[in-house]
PDB file of C-alpha atoms and ligand atoms in Angstrom:
ATOM      1  CA  UNK W  34      -1.359   6.680  -8.334  1.00 89.00           C
ATOM      2  CA  UNK W  35      -0.002   7.666 -11.755  1.00 96.00           C
ATOM      3  CA  UNK W  36       1.051   4.221 -13.071  1.00 98.00           C
ATOM      4  CA  UNK W  37       0.344   0.567 -12.318  1.00 98.00           C
ATOM      5  CA  UNK W  38       3.478  -1.275 -13.357  1.00 98.00           C
ATOM      6  CA  UNK W  39       4.139  -3.815 -10.607  1.00 98.00           C
ATOM      7  CA  UNK W  40       2.774  -5.191  -7.348  1.00 98.00           C
ATOM      8  CA  UNK W  41       5.770  -3.968  -5.259  1.00 98.00           C
ATOM      9  CA  UNK W  42       5.291  -0.418  -6.630  1.00 98.00           C
ATOM     10  CA  UNK W  43       1.614  -0.585  -5.689  1.00 98.00           C
ATOM     11  CA  UNK W  44       2.289  -1.849  -2.154  1.00 98.00           C
ATOM     12  CA  UNK W  45      -0.152  -3.449   0.239  1.00 98.00           C
ATOM     13  CA  UNK W  46      -2.153  -0.255   0.846  1.00 98.00           C
ATOM     14  CA  UNK W  47      -2.522   0.193  -2.908  1.00 98.00           C
ATOM     15  CA  UNK W  48      -3.704  -3.405  -3.296  1.00 98.00           C
ATOM     16  CA  UNK W  49      -6.365  -2.886  -0.625  1.00 98.00           C
ATOM     17  CA  UNK W  50      -7.446   0.416  -2.220  1.00 98.00           C
ATOM     18  CA  UNK W  51      -7.928  -1.292  -5.610  1.00 98.00           C
ATOM     19  CA  UNK W  52      -9.813  -4.218  -4.029  1.00 98.00           C
ATOM     20  CA  UNK W  53     -12.273  -1.850  -2.332  1.00 98.00           C
ATOM     21  CA  UNK W  54     -12.769   0.089  -5.576  1.00 97.00           C
ATOM     22  CA  UNK W  55     -13.322  -3.251  -7.367  1.00 98.00           C
ATOM     23  CA  UNK W  56     -16.280  -3.923  -5.043  1.00 97.00           C
ATOM     24  CA  UNK W  57     -17.888  -0.642  -6.251  1.00 97.00           C
ATOM     25  CA  UNK W  58     -17.151  -1.567  -9.856  1.00 98.00           C
ATOM     26  CA  UNK W  59     -18.683  -5.033  -9.412  1.00 98.00           C
ATOM     27  CA  UNK W  60     -21.832  -3.250  -8.205  1.00 97.00           C
ATOM     28  CA  UNK W  61     -21.795  -1.068 -11.364  1.00 98.00           C
ATOM     29  CA  UNK W  62     -21.432  -4.235 -13.459  1.00 97.00           C
ATOM     30  CA  UNK W  63     -24.571  -5.727 -11.885  1.00 97.00           C
ATOM     31  CA  UNK W  64     -26.729  -2.783 -13.018  1.00 97.00           C
ATOM     32  CA  UNK W  65     -29.008  -3.113 -16.070  1.00 98.00           C
ATOM     33  CA  UNK W  66     -26.805  -0.521 -17.799  1.00 97.00           C
ATOM     34  CA  UNK W  67     -23.290  -1.210 -16.519  1.00 97.00           C
ATOM     35  CA  UNK W  68     -21.787   2.135 -17.405  1.00 97.00           C
ATOM     36  CA  UNK W  69     -20.703   5.268 -15.509  1.00 97.00           C
ATOM     37  CA  UNK W  70     -19.342   8.591 -16.826  1.00 97.00           C
ATOM     38  CA  UNK W  71     -16.176   8.561 -14.671  1.00 97.00           C
ATOM     39  CA  UNK W  72     -13.649   8.793 -17.522  1.00 97.00           C
ATOM     40  CA  UNK W  73     -15.580  10.738 -20.175  1.00 97.00           C
ATOM     41  CA  UNK W  74     -13.189  12.458 -22.580  1.00 96.00           C
ATOM     42  CA  UNK W  75     -10.119  10.415 -21.569  1.00 97.00           C
ATOM     43  CA  UNK W  76      -8.475   8.137 -24.123  1.00 98.00           C
ATOM     44  CA  UNK W  77      -7.054   4.736 -23.219  1.00 98.00           C
ATOM     45  CA  UNK W  78      -4.832   3.013 -25.789  1.00 97.00           C
ATOM     46  CA  UNK W  79      -4.004  -0.673 -25.705  1.00 95.00           C
ATOM     47  CA  UNK W  80      -0.490  -1.235 -26.947  1.00 94.00           C
ATOM     48  CA  UNK W  81      -0.096  -4.988 -27.265  1.00 92.00           C
ATOM     49  CA  UNK W  82       3.120  -6.390 -28.713  1.00 91.00           C
ATOM     50  CA  UNK W  83       2.202  -9.970 -27.702  1.00 89.00           C
ATOM     51  CA  UNK W  84      -0.841 -12.085 -28.417  1.00 83.00           C
ATOM     52  CA  UNK W  85      -3.740 -11.705 -26.039  1.00 86.00           C
ATOM     53  CA  UNK W  86      -7.444 -12.369 -26.047  1.00 84.00           C
ATOM     54  CA  UNK W  87      -8.813 -11.963 -22.566  1.00 92.00           C
ATOM     55  CA  UNK W  88      -6.518  -9.292 -21.141  1.00 96.00           C
ATOM     56  CA  UNK W  89      -6.943  -6.867 -24.050  1.00 95.00           C
ATOM     57  CA  UNK W  90     -10.709  -7.323 -24.299  1.00 96.00           C
ATOM     58  CA  UNK W  91     -11.025  -7.102 -20.527  1.00 98.00           C
ATOM     59  CA  UNK W  92      -9.196  -3.749 -20.398  1.00 98.00           C
ATOM     60  CA  UNK W  93     -11.193  -2.391 -23.335  1.00 97.00           C
ATOM     61  CA  UNK W  94     -14.485  -3.447 -21.765  1.00 98.00           C
ATOM     62  CA  UNK W  95     -13.400  -1.862 -18.484  1.00 98.00           C
ATOM     63  CA  UNK W  96     -12.454   1.424 -20.173  1.00 98.00           C
ATOM     64  CA  UNK W  97     -15.761   1.555 -22.075  1.00 98.00           C
ATOM     65  CA  UNK W  98     -17.793   0.930 -18.907  1.00 98.00           C
ATOM     66  CA  UNK W  99     -16.113   4.009 -17.440  1.00 98.00           C
ATOM     67  CA  UNK W 100     -17.006   5.951 -20.650  1.00 98.00           C
ATOM     68  CA  UNK W 101     -13.396   6.415 -21.760  1.00 98.00           C
ATOM     69  CA  UNK W 102     -12.554   6.440 -25.459  1.00 98.00           C
ATOM     70  CA  UNK W 103     -10.504   3.407 -26.458  1.00 97.00           C
ATOM     71  CA  UNK W 104      -8.024   2.770 -29.234  1.00 94.00           C
ATOM     72  CA  UNK W 105      -6.270  -0.449 -30.074  1.00 90.00           C
ATOM     73  CA  UNK W 106      -2.799  -0.549 -31.465  1.00 82.00           C
ATOM     74  CA  UNK W 107      -2.282  -3.784 -33.285  1.00 75.00           C
ATOM     75  CA  UNK W 108       1.348  -4.550 -34.064  1.00 75.00           C
ATOM     76  CA  UNK W 109       0.561  -6.737 -37.053  1.00 69.00           C
ATOM     77  CA  UNK W 110      -0.976  -3.807 -38.978  1.00 67.00           C
ATOM     78  CA  UNK W 111       1.197  -0.970 -37.644  1.00 70.00           C
ATOM     79  CA  UNK W 112       4.296   0.857 -38.823  1.00 72.00           C
ATOM     80  CA  UNK W 113       6.313  -1.299 -36.404  1.00 72.00           C
ATOM     81  CA  UNK W 114       6.424  -3.678 -39.341  1.00 68.00           C
ATOM     82  CA  UNK W 115       8.079  -0.909 -41.379  1.00 68.00           C
ATOM     83  CA  UNK W 116      10.809  -0.685 -38.737  1.00 67.00           C
ATOM     84  CA  UNK W 117       9.384   2.061 -36.511  1.00 75.00           C
ATOM     85  CA  UNK W 118      10.988   1.877 -33.079  1.00 86.00           C
ATOM     86  CA  UNK W 119       9.086   1.413 -29.832  1.00 88.00           C
ATOM     87  CA  UNK W 120       9.991   4.964 -28.836  1.00 92.00           C
ATOM     88  CA  UNK W 121       8.749   6.533 -32.090  1.00 92.00           C
ATOM     89  CA  UNK W 122       5.559   4.491 -31.869  1.00 90.00           C
ATOM     90  CA  UNK W 123       4.873   5.641 -28.310  1.00 93.00           C
ATOM     91  CA  UNK W 124       5.703   9.288 -29.062  1.00 94.00           C
ATOM     92  CA  UNK W 125       3.502   9.269 -32.162  1.00 92.00           C
ATOM     93  CA  UNK W 126       0.472   7.759 -30.457  1.00 92.00           C
ATOM     94  CA  UNK W 127       1.061   9.918 -27.382  1.00 95.00           C
ATOM     95  CA  UNK W 128       0.978  13.096 -29.491  1.00 95.00           C
ATOM     96  CA  UNK W 129      -2.669  12.311 -30.293  1.00 93.00           C
ATOM     97  CA  UNK W 130      -3.570  13.040 -26.654  1.00 95.00           C
ATOM     98  CA  UNK W 131      -3.622   9.814 -24.713  1.00 97.00           C
ATOM     99  CA  UNK W 132      -4.422   9.561 -20.997  1.00 98.00           C
ATOM    100  CA  UNK W 133      -3.186   5.986 -20.469  1.00 98.00           C
ATOM    101  CA  UNK W 134      -1.365   3.239 -22.281  1.00 98.00           C
ATOM    102  CA  UNK W 135      -2.104  -0.385 -21.420  1.00 98.00           C
ATOM    103  CA  UNK W 136       1.097  -2.148 -22.413  1.00 96.00           C
ATOM    104  CA  UNK W 137       1.983  -5.777 -23.054  1.00 96.00           C
ATOM    105  CA  UNK W 138       5.464  -6.685 -24.298  1.00 94.00           C
ATOM    106  CA  UNK W 139       7.657  -9.762 -24.309  1.00 92.00           C
ATOM    107  CA  UNK W 140      10.570  -7.852 -22.752  1.00 94.00           C
ATOM    108  CA  UNK W 141      10.881  -7.212 -19.021  1.00 96.00           C
ATOM    109  CA  UNK W 142      10.930  -3.540 -18.095  1.00 96.00           C
ATOM    110  CA  UNK W 143       9.231  -2.080 -21.193  1.00 95.00           C
ATOM    111  CA  UNK W 144       6.453  -0.364 -19.152  1.00 97.00           C
ATOM    112  CA  UNK W 145       9.110   1.593 -17.191  1.00 97.00           C
ATOM    113  CA  UNK W 146      10.951   2.493 -20.377  1.00 96.00           C
ATOM    114  CA  UNK W 147       7.743   3.795 -21.966  1.00 96.00           C
ATOM    115  CA  UNK W 148       6.975   5.982 -18.959  1.00 97.00           C
ATOM    116  CA  UNK W 149      10.138   7.967 -19.774  1.00 96.00           C
ATOM    117  CA  UNK W 150       8.793   8.801 -23.239  1.00 96.00           C
ATOM    118  CA  UNK W 151       5.251   9.976 -22.475  1.00 97.00           C
ATOM    119  CA  UNK W 152       3.306  11.920 -19.847  1.00 97.00           C
ATOM    120  CA  UNK W 153       0.473   9.392 -20.073  1.00 98.00           C
ATOM    121  CA  UNK W 154      -0.168   6.839 -17.323  1.00 98.00           C
ATOM    122  CA  UNK W 155       1.208   3.345 -17.943  1.00 98.00           C
ATOM    123  CA  UNK W 156      -0.608   0.167 -16.953  1.00 98.00           C
ATOM    124  CA  UNK W 157       1.400  -3.020 -17.271  1.00 98.00           C
ATOM    125  CA  UNK W 158      -0.611  -5.819 -18.904  1.00 98.00           C
ATOM    126  CA  UNK W 159       2.336  -8.225 -18.805  1.00 97.00           C
ATOM    127  CA  UNK W 160       6.082  -7.708 -19.420  1.00 97.00           C
ATOM    128  CA  UNK W 161       8.139 -10.807 -20.204  1.00 95.00           C
ATOM    129  CA  UNK W 162       8.429 -13.177 -17.254  1.00 95.00           C
ATOM    130  CA  UNK W 163       8.340 -10.246 -14.874  1.00 98.00           C
ATOM    131  CA  UNK W 164       4.979  -8.767 -13.830  1.00 98.00           C
ATOM    132  CA  UNK W 165       1.262  -8.996 -14.578  1.00 98.00           C
ATOM    133  CA  UNK W 166      -0.175  -6.865 -11.780  1.00 98.00           C
ATOM    134  CA  UNK W 167      -3.823  -6.725 -12.889  1.00 98.00           C
ATOM    135  CA  UNK W 168      -3.952 -10.525 -13.062  1.00 98.00           C
ATOM    136  CA  UNK W 169      -2.666 -10.664  -9.474  1.00 99.00           C
ATOM    137  CA  UNK W 170      -5.243  -8.094  -8.358  1.00 98.00           C
ATOM    138  CA  UNK W 171      -8.131  -9.949  -9.991  1.00 98.00           C
ATOM    139  CA  UNK W 172      -6.888 -13.180  -8.430  1.00 99.00           C
ATOM    140  CA  UNK W 173      -6.797 -11.556  -4.967  1.00 98.00           C
ATOM    141  CA  UNK W 174     -10.283 -10.134  -5.544  1.00 98.00           C
ATOM    142  CA  UNK W 175     -11.559 -13.579  -6.602  1.00 98.00           C
ATOM    143  CA  UNK W 176     -10.085 -15.410  -3.596  1.00 98.00           C
ATOM    144  CA  UNK W 177     -11.187 -12.717  -1.144  1.00 98.00           C
ATOM    145  CA  UNK W 178     -14.772 -12.654  -2.415  1.00 98.00           C
ATOM    146  CA  UNK W 179     -15.060 -16.475  -2.658  1.00 98.00           C
ATOM    147  CA  UNK W 180     -13.932 -16.838   0.961  1.00 98.00           C
ATOM    148  CA  UNK W 181     -16.102 -13.830   1.934  1.00 98.00           C
ATOM    149  CA  UNK W 182     -13.296 -11.961   3.603  1.00 97.00           C
ATOM    150  CA  UNK W 183     -13.620  -8.209   4.278  1.00 95.00           C
ATOM    151  CA  UNK W 184     -11.181  -5.954   2.444  1.00 96.00           C
ATOM    152  CA  UNK W 185      -8.156  -5.467   4.679  1.00 97.00           C
ATOM    153  CA  UNK W 186      -4.387  -5.791   4.637  1.00 98.00           C
ATOM    154  CA  UNK W 187      -4.614  -9.359   5.994  1.00 98.00           C
ATOM    155  CA  UNK W 188      -7.665 -10.515   4.045  1.00 98.00           C
ATOM    156  CA  UNK W 189      -5.981 -13.715   2.806  1.00 98.00           C
ATOM    157  CA  UNK W 190      -4.476 -14.654   6.194  1.00 98.00           C
ATOM    158  CA  UNK W 191      -4.622 -18.359   7.039  1.00 98.00           C
ATOM    159  CA  UNK W 192      -5.105 -19.461   3.410  1.00 98.00           C
ATOM    160  CA  UNK W 193      -2.624 -21.858   1.817  1.00 98.00           C
ATOM    161  CA  UNK W 194      -2.310 -21.406  -1.943  1.00 99.00           C
ATOM    162  CA  UNK W 195      -0.498 -23.837  -4.269  1.00 99.00           C
ATOM    163  CA  UNK W 196       0.786 -22.412  -7.574  1.00 98.00           C
ATOM    164  CA  UNK W 197       1.457 -25.315  -9.895  1.00 98.00           C
ATOM    165  CA  UNK W 198       3.332 -25.702 -13.173  1.00 96.00           C
ATOM    166  CA  UNK W 199       5.589 -23.512 -15.255  1.00 94.00           C
ATOM    167  CA  UNK W 200       6.485 -21.047 -12.521  1.00 97.00           C
ATOM    168  CA  UNK W 201       9.864 -20.277 -14.030  1.00 95.00           C
ATOM    169  CA  UNK W 202       8.435 -18.472 -17.087  1.00 94.00           C
ATOM    170  CA  UNK W 203       5.385 -17.059 -15.357  1.00 96.00           C
ATOM    171  CA  UNK W 204       4.832 -13.356 -14.723  1.00 98.00           C
ATOM    172  CA  UNK W 205       1.465 -14.331 -13.251  1.00 98.00           C
ATOM    173  CA  UNK W 206       3.179 -16.472 -10.593  1.00 98.00           C
ATOM    174  CA  UNK W 207       5.642 -13.701  -9.696  1.00 98.00           C
ATOM    175  CA  UNK W 208       2.941 -11.035  -9.299  1.00 98.00           C
ATOM    176  CA  UNK W 209       0.519 -13.418  -7.577  1.00 98.00           C
ATOM    177  CA  UNK W 210       3.083 -14.532  -5.009  1.00 98.00           C
ATOM    178  CA  UNK W 211       3.911 -10.919  -4.129  1.00 98.00           C
ATOM    179  CA  UNK W 212       0.240  -9.979  -3.798  1.00 98.00           C
ATOM    180  CA  UNK W 213      -0.973 -13.134  -1.997  1.00 98.00           C
ATOM    181  CA  UNK W 214       1.829 -13.012   0.586  1.00 98.00           C
ATOM    182  CA  UNK W 215       1.374  -9.242   1.075  1.00 98.00           C
ATOM    183  CA  UNK W 216      -2.246  -9.993   2.089  1.00 98.00           C
ATOM    184  CA  UNK W 217      -1.179 -12.719   4.526  1.00 98.00           C
ATOM    185  CA  UNK W 218      -1.569 -15.968   2.540  1.00 98.00           C
ATOM    186  CA  UNK W 219       1.093 -18.669   2.516  1.00 98.00           C
ATOM    187  CA  UNK W 220       2.163 -19.974  -0.877  1.00 98.00           C
ATOM    188  CA  UNK W 221       3.625 -23.278  -1.961  1.00 98.00           C
ATOM    189  CA  UNK W 222       5.179 -23.460  -5.423  1.00 98.00           C
ATOM    190  CA  UNK W 223       4.853 -26.855  -7.132  1.00 98.00           C
ATOM    191  CA  UNK W 224       6.930 -27.414 -10.275  1.00 97.00           C
ATOM    192  CA  UNK W 225       9.295 -29.868 -11.904  1.00 95.00           C
ATOM    193  CA  UNK W 226      12.917 -28.957 -11.220  1.00 95.00           C
ATOM    194  CA  UNK W 227      13.414 -27.641 -14.772  1.00 93.00           C
ATOM    195  CA  UNK W 228      10.492 -25.219 -14.394  1.00 95.00           C
ATOM    196  CA  UNK W 229      11.363 -24.056 -10.860  1.00 97.00           C
ATOM    197  CA  UNK W 230      12.820 -20.504 -10.872  1.00 96.00           C
ATOM    198  CA  UNK W 231      16.573 -20.761 -10.217  1.00 96.00           C
ATOM    199  CA  UNK W 232      16.362 -18.172  -7.392  1.00 97.00           C
ATOM    200  CA  UNK W 233      13.345 -19.818  -5.696  1.00 97.00           C
ATOM    201  CA  UNK W 234      15.227 -19.970  -2.365  1.00 97.00           C
ATOM    202  CA  UNK W 235      14.938 -16.178  -2.101  1.00 97.00           C
ATOM    203  CA  UNK W 236      11.161 -16.163  -2.726  1.00 97.00           C
ATOM    204  CA  UNK W 237       8.793 -15.956   0.277  1.00 97.00           C
ATOM    205  CA  UNK W 238       7.348 -19.431  -0.439  1.00 98.00           C
ATOM    206  CA  UNK W 239       7.720 -23.140   0.245  1.00 98.00           C
ATOM    207  CA  UNK W 240       8.455 -25.276  -2.788  1.00 98.00           C
ATOM    208  CA  UNK W 241       8.212 -28.895  -3.840  1.00 98.00           C
ATOM    209  CA  UNK W 242       8.075 -31.071  -6.964  1.00 98.00           C
ATOM    210  CA  UNK W 243       5.497 -33.400  -5.434  1.00 98.00           C
ATOM    211  CA  UNK W 244       1.946 -32.179  -6.108  1.00 98.00           C
ATOM    212  CA  UNK W 245       0.402 -35.203  -4.386  1.00 98.00           C
ATOM    213  CA  UNK W 246       2.078 -34.281  -1.096  1.00 98.00           C
ATOM    214  CA  UNK W 247       0.204 -30.950  -0.882  1.00 98.00           C
ATOM    215  CA  UNK W 248      -3.001 -31.417  -2.864  1.00 98.00           C
ATOM    216  CA  UNK W 249      -5.160 -32.422   0.112  1.00 98.00           C
ATOM    217  CA  UNK W 250      -3.992 -29.537   2.342  1.00 98.00           C
ATOM    218  CA  UNK W 251      -4.608 -26.409   0.329  1.00 98.00           C
ATOM    219  CA  UNK W 252      -7.345 -23.784   0.069  1.00 98.00           C
ATOM    220  CA  UNK W 253      -6.561 -22.707  -3.509  1.00 98.00           C
ATOM    221  CA  UNK W 254      -5.095 -24.720  -6.384  1.00 98.00           C
ATOM    222  CA  UNK W 255      -3.720 -22.265  -8.949  1.00 98.00           C
ATOM    223  CA  UNK W 256      -2.761 -24.022 -12.198  1.00 98.00           C
ATOM    224  CA  UNK W 257      -0.433 -22.356 -14.724  1.00 97.00           C
ATOM    225  CA  UNK W 258      -0.104 -22.804 -18.448  1.00 93.00           C
ATOM    226  CA  UNK W 259       3.006 -24.434 -19.887  1.00 85.00           C
ATOM    227  CA  UNK W 260       4.542 -21.402 -21.626  1.00 81.00           C
ATOM    228  CA  UNK W 261       6.282 -23.048 -24.525  1.00 74.00           C
ATOM    229  CA  UNK W 262       6.653 -19.764 -26.421  1.00 74.00           C
ATOM    230  CA  UNK W 263       8.951 -18.484 -23.646  1.00 71.00           C
ATOM    231  CA  UNK W 264      11.210 -21.559 -23.538  1.00 69.00           C
ATOM    232  CA  UNK W 265      14.443 -21.581 -25.478  1.00 64.00           C
ATOM    233  CA  UNK W 266      15.028 -25.323 -24.983  1.00 66.00           C
ATOM    234  CA  UNK W 267      12.947 -28.407 -24.279  1.00 72.00           C
ATOM    235  CA  UNK W 268      12.600 -28.139 -20.511  1.00 77.00           C
ATOM    236  CA  UNK W 269       9.801 -30.668 -20.452  1.00 78.00           C
ATOM    237  CA  UNK W 270      10.814 -33.514 -22.744  1.00 73.00           C
ATOM    238  CA  UNK W 271       7.596 -35.456 -22.331  1.00 82.00           C
ATOM    239  CA  UNK W 272       4.254 -33.671 -21.935  1.00 86.00           C
ATOM    240  CA  UNK W 273       2.433 -36.902 -21.055  1.00 89.00           C
ATOM    241  CA  UNK W 274       4.786 -37.457 -18.125  1.00 90.00           C
ATOM    242  CA  UNK W 275       4.423 -33.815 -17.057  1.00 91.00           C
ATOM    243  CA  UNK W 276       0.694 -34.181 -17.178  1.00 93.00           C
ATOM    244  CA  UNK W 277       0.716 -37.357 -15.092  1.00 95.00           C
ATOM    245  CA  UNK W 278       2.788 -35.668 -12.358  1.00 96.00           C
ATOM    246  CA  UNK W 279       1.443 -32.114 -12.427  1.00 96.00           C
ATOM    247  CA  UNK W 280      -1.877 -32.210 -14.276  1.00 96.00           C
ATOM    248  CA  UNK W 281      -5.260 -31.922 -12.568  1.00 98.00           C
ATOM    249  CA  UNK W 282      -7.060 -35.181 -13.322  1.00 97.00           C
ATOM    250  CA  UNK W 283     -10.126 -36.620 -11.645  1.00 97.00           C
ATOM    251  CA  UNK W 284      -8.105 -38.624  -9.090  1.00 97.00           C
ATOM    252  CA  UNK W 285      -6.332 -35.481  -7.866  1.00 98.00           C
ATOM    253  CA  UNK W 286      -9.553 -33.452  -8.034  1.00 98.00           C
ATOM    254  CA  UNK W 287     -11.111 -36.052  -5.717  1.00 97.00           C
ATOM    255  CA  UNK W 288      -8.410 -35.375  -3.109  1.00 98.00           C
ATOM    256  CA  UNK W 289      -9.020 -31.598  -2.975  1.00 98.00           C
ATOM    257  CA  UNK W 290     -10.701 -30.282   0.156  1.00 98.00           C
ATOM    258  CA  UNK W 291     -14.384 -29.478  -0.443  1.00 97.00           C
ATOM    259  CA  UNK W 292     -13.807 -25.732  -0.153  1.00 97.00           C
ATOM    260  CA  UNK W 293     -10.600 -25.638  -2.264  1.00 98.00           C
ATOM    261  CA  UNK W 294     -10.859 -23.215  -5.210  1.00 98.00           C
ATOM    262  CA  UNK W 295      -9.425 -24.187  -8.607  1.00 98.00           C
ATOM    263  CA  UNK W 296      -8.010 -21.253 -10.583  1.00 98.00           C
ATOM    264  CA  UNK W 297      -6.187 -20.695 -13.888  1.00 98.00           C
ATOM    265  CA  UNK W 298      -5.266 -17.384 -15.587  1.00 97.00           C
ATOM    266  CA  UNK W 299      -6.032 -18.738 -19.082  1.00 94.00           C
ATOM    267  CA  UNK W 300      -5.427 -19.690 -21.780  1.00 93.00           C
ATOM    268  CA  UNK W 301      -5.687 -23.317 -20.626  1.00 93.00           C
ATOM    269  CA  UNK W 302      -3.898 -26.257 -22.197  1.00 91.00           C
ATOM    270  CA  UNK W 303      -6.551 -28.931 -21.987  1.00 93.00           C
ATOM    271  CA  UNK W 304      -5.015 -32.364 -21.613  1.00 92.00           C
ATOM    272  CA  UNK W 305      -1.725 -30.943 -20.273  1.00 92.00           C
ATOM    273  CA  UNK W 306      -2.155 -29.083 -16.958  1.00 94.00           C
ATOM    274  CA  UNK W 307      -5.957 -29.380 -17.056  1.00 96.00           C
ATOM    275  CA  UNK W 308      -6.814 -33.015 -17.692  1.00 96.00           C
ATOM    276  CA  UNK W 309     -10.276 -32.907 -16.111  1.00 96.00           C
ATOM    277  CA  UNK W 310     -12.904 -30.642 -17.682  1.00 96.00           C
ATOM    278  CA  UNK W 311     -13.052 -27.721 -15.197  1.00 95.00           C
ATOM    279  CA  UNK W 312     -16.829 -27.541 -15.606  1.00 93.00           C
ATOM    280  CA  UNK W 313     -16.919 -30.817 -13.650  1.00 94.00           C
ATOM    281  CA  UNK W 314     -15.306 -29.117 -10.648  1.00 95.00           C
ATOM    282  CA  UNK W 315     -17.806 -27.521  -8.281  1.00 92.00           C
ATOM    283  CA  UNK W 316     -15.215 -25.070  -6.938  1.00 96.00           C
ATOM    284  CA  UNK W 317     -13.640 -24.004 -10.245  1.00 98.00           C
ATOM    285  CA  UNK W 318     -13.702 -20.196 -10.400  1.00 98.00           C
ATOM    286  CA  UNK W 319     -11.906 -19.876 -13.727  1.00 97.00           C
ATOM    287  CA  UNK W 320     -14.744 -18.091 -15.522  1.00 96.00           C
ATOM    288  CA  UNK W 321     -15.367 -15.957 -12.435  1.00 97.00           C
ATOM    289  CA  UNK W 322     -11.734 -14.803 -12.666  1.00 98.00           C
ATOM    290  CA  UNK W 323     -12.505 -13.531 -16.177  1.00 97.00           C
ATOM    291  CA  UNK W 324     -15.655 -11.712 -15.023  1.00 97.00           C
ATOM    292  CA  UNK W 325     -13.840 -10.234 -12.011  1.00 98.00           C
ATOM    293  CA  UNK W 326     -11.070  -9.064 -14.335  1.00 98.00           C
ATOM    294  CA  UNK W 327     -13.371  -6.410 -15.789  1.00 98.00           C
ATOM    295  CA  UNK W 328     -14.309  -4.971 -12.369  1.00 98.00           C
ATOM    296  CA  UNK W 329     -10.696  -4.972 -11.200  1.00 98.00           C
ATOM    297  CA  UNK W 330      -9.442  -3.277 -14.384  1.00 98.00           C
ATOM    298  CA  UNK W 331     -12.200  -0.656 -14.032  1.00 98.00           C
ATOM    299  CA  UNK W 332     -10.869  -0.084 -10.502  1.00 98.00           C
ATOM    300  CA  UNK W 333      -7.304   0.267 -11.783  1.00 98.00           C
ATOM    301  CA  UNK W 334      -8.269   2.677 -14.582  1.00 98.00           C
ATOM    302  CA  UNK W 335     -10.325   4.763 -12.157  1.00 98.00           C
ATOM    303  CA  UNK W 336      -7.495   4.819  -9.630  1.00 98.00           C
ATOM    304  CA  UNK W 337      -4.978   5.918 -12.268  1.00 98.00           C
ATOM    305  CA  UNK W 338      -7.148   8.359 -14.263  1.00 97.00           C
ATOM    306  CA  UNK W 339     -10.214   9.263 -12.214  1.00 91.00           C
ATOM    307  CA  UNK W 340     -10.794  12.441 -10.273  1.00 82.00           C
ATOM    308  CA  UNK W 341      -9.837  11.493  -6.696  1.00 72.00           C
ATOM    309  CA  UNK W 342     -12.494  13.865  -5.331  1.00 75.00           C
ATOM    310  CA  UNK W 343     -15.372  12.327  -7.244  1.00 76.00           C
ATOM    311  CA  UNK W 344     -17.471   9.277  -6.515  1.00 71.00           C
ATOM    312  CA  UNK W 345     -17.312   6.352  -8.952  1.00 70.00           C
ATOM    313  CA  UNK W 346     -20.589   7.670 -10.339  1.00 58.00           C
ATOM    314  CA  UNK W 347     -24.190   6.715 -10.526  1.00 53.00           C
TER     315      UNK W 347
HETATM  316  C1  NCD E 519      -1.233 -14.938 -18.811  1.00 77.77           C
HETATM  317  C2  NCD E 519      -0.161 -14.104 -19.449  1.00 77.77           C
HETATM  318  O1  NCD E 519      -0.272 -13.665 -20.573  1.00 77.77           O
HETATM  319  O2  NCD E 519       0.834 -13.890 -18.759  1.00 77.77           O
HETATM  320  N1  NCD E 519      -2.464 -14.889 -19.450  1.00 77.77           N
HETATM  321  C3  NCD E 519      -3.327 -13.875 -19.226  1.00 77.77           C
HETATM  322  O3  NCD E 519      -2.969 -12.732 -19.072  1.00 77.77           O
HETATM  323  N2  NCD E 519      -4.621 -14.198 -19.158  1.00 77.77           N
HETATM  324  C4  NCD E 519      -0.810 -16.308 -18.548  1.00 77.77           C
HETATM  325  C5  NCD E 519      -0.390 -17.135 -19.706  1.00 77.77           C
HETATM  326  O4  NCD E 519      -0.197 -16.644 -20.822  1.00 77.77           O
HETATM  327  O5  NCD E 519      -0.200 -18.337 -19.483  1.00 77.77           O
END
């Protein structure tokens, strides 16, 4: 695979391939020295035009554990502020000999656009409301390992997953739904009407605005952040009311099935969607998602840049 730009481009066989590689990478990460020489001499550049803490650090940690060289392009200190275009920026950095760009941008489609301007591989770390494929892959890896399912094309079969909150503006929800349903899970979207995607009827999901009607019947509760920076108008006039209808408080937590996982991609809005402290939830896997993110991004980088004939390394 040359690029990882979206879940549909990856396809179900690609998802399963990455999940099996992620198991090898998790084993590398458990070693006293969690580092292999798989990508020695290759340079991975993070090109982030939007704020990020965990995704950028996760990719950089992953690249370093595979012995790649890493460079960070930070928009706030770059010539973009002198008016340099996206294309000139990409061509300039590319001329330094880059194997892969990890790209985050507020506009849908930028990772495809960039692939026309460079021979390097492109990994999408989030474009607008559109796709966030590595988040979806780490979420699949987390659910699969928590439920101890073997890696296969139907490894999430029989699981019912609720995705709750600001689905309309969420690239995580779009990529997750494609990946979860490809692996056999059923998904229910829970959102207020103003945050429901307008074309929800064409998505392969059930949907409702009543969290209490589904909370006791699900295997995974996936909470989303209210993405106020992507809203052009006040779609949620009253956050306290939102929180009382869609937030996870202790009463709702008490109605979850014992085995139900609680997930969140981060960053969390405490007191809005997450009213209870997640450390009080025995089945919260939010920090495990972050840890799994490194193994999954190692798998993606290896799949895109590694020598297909070599082992992951010892
Ligand atoms: C997500 C993102 O940026 O799309 N965060 C992340 O990658 N960890 C979700 C969000 O910002 O709410």
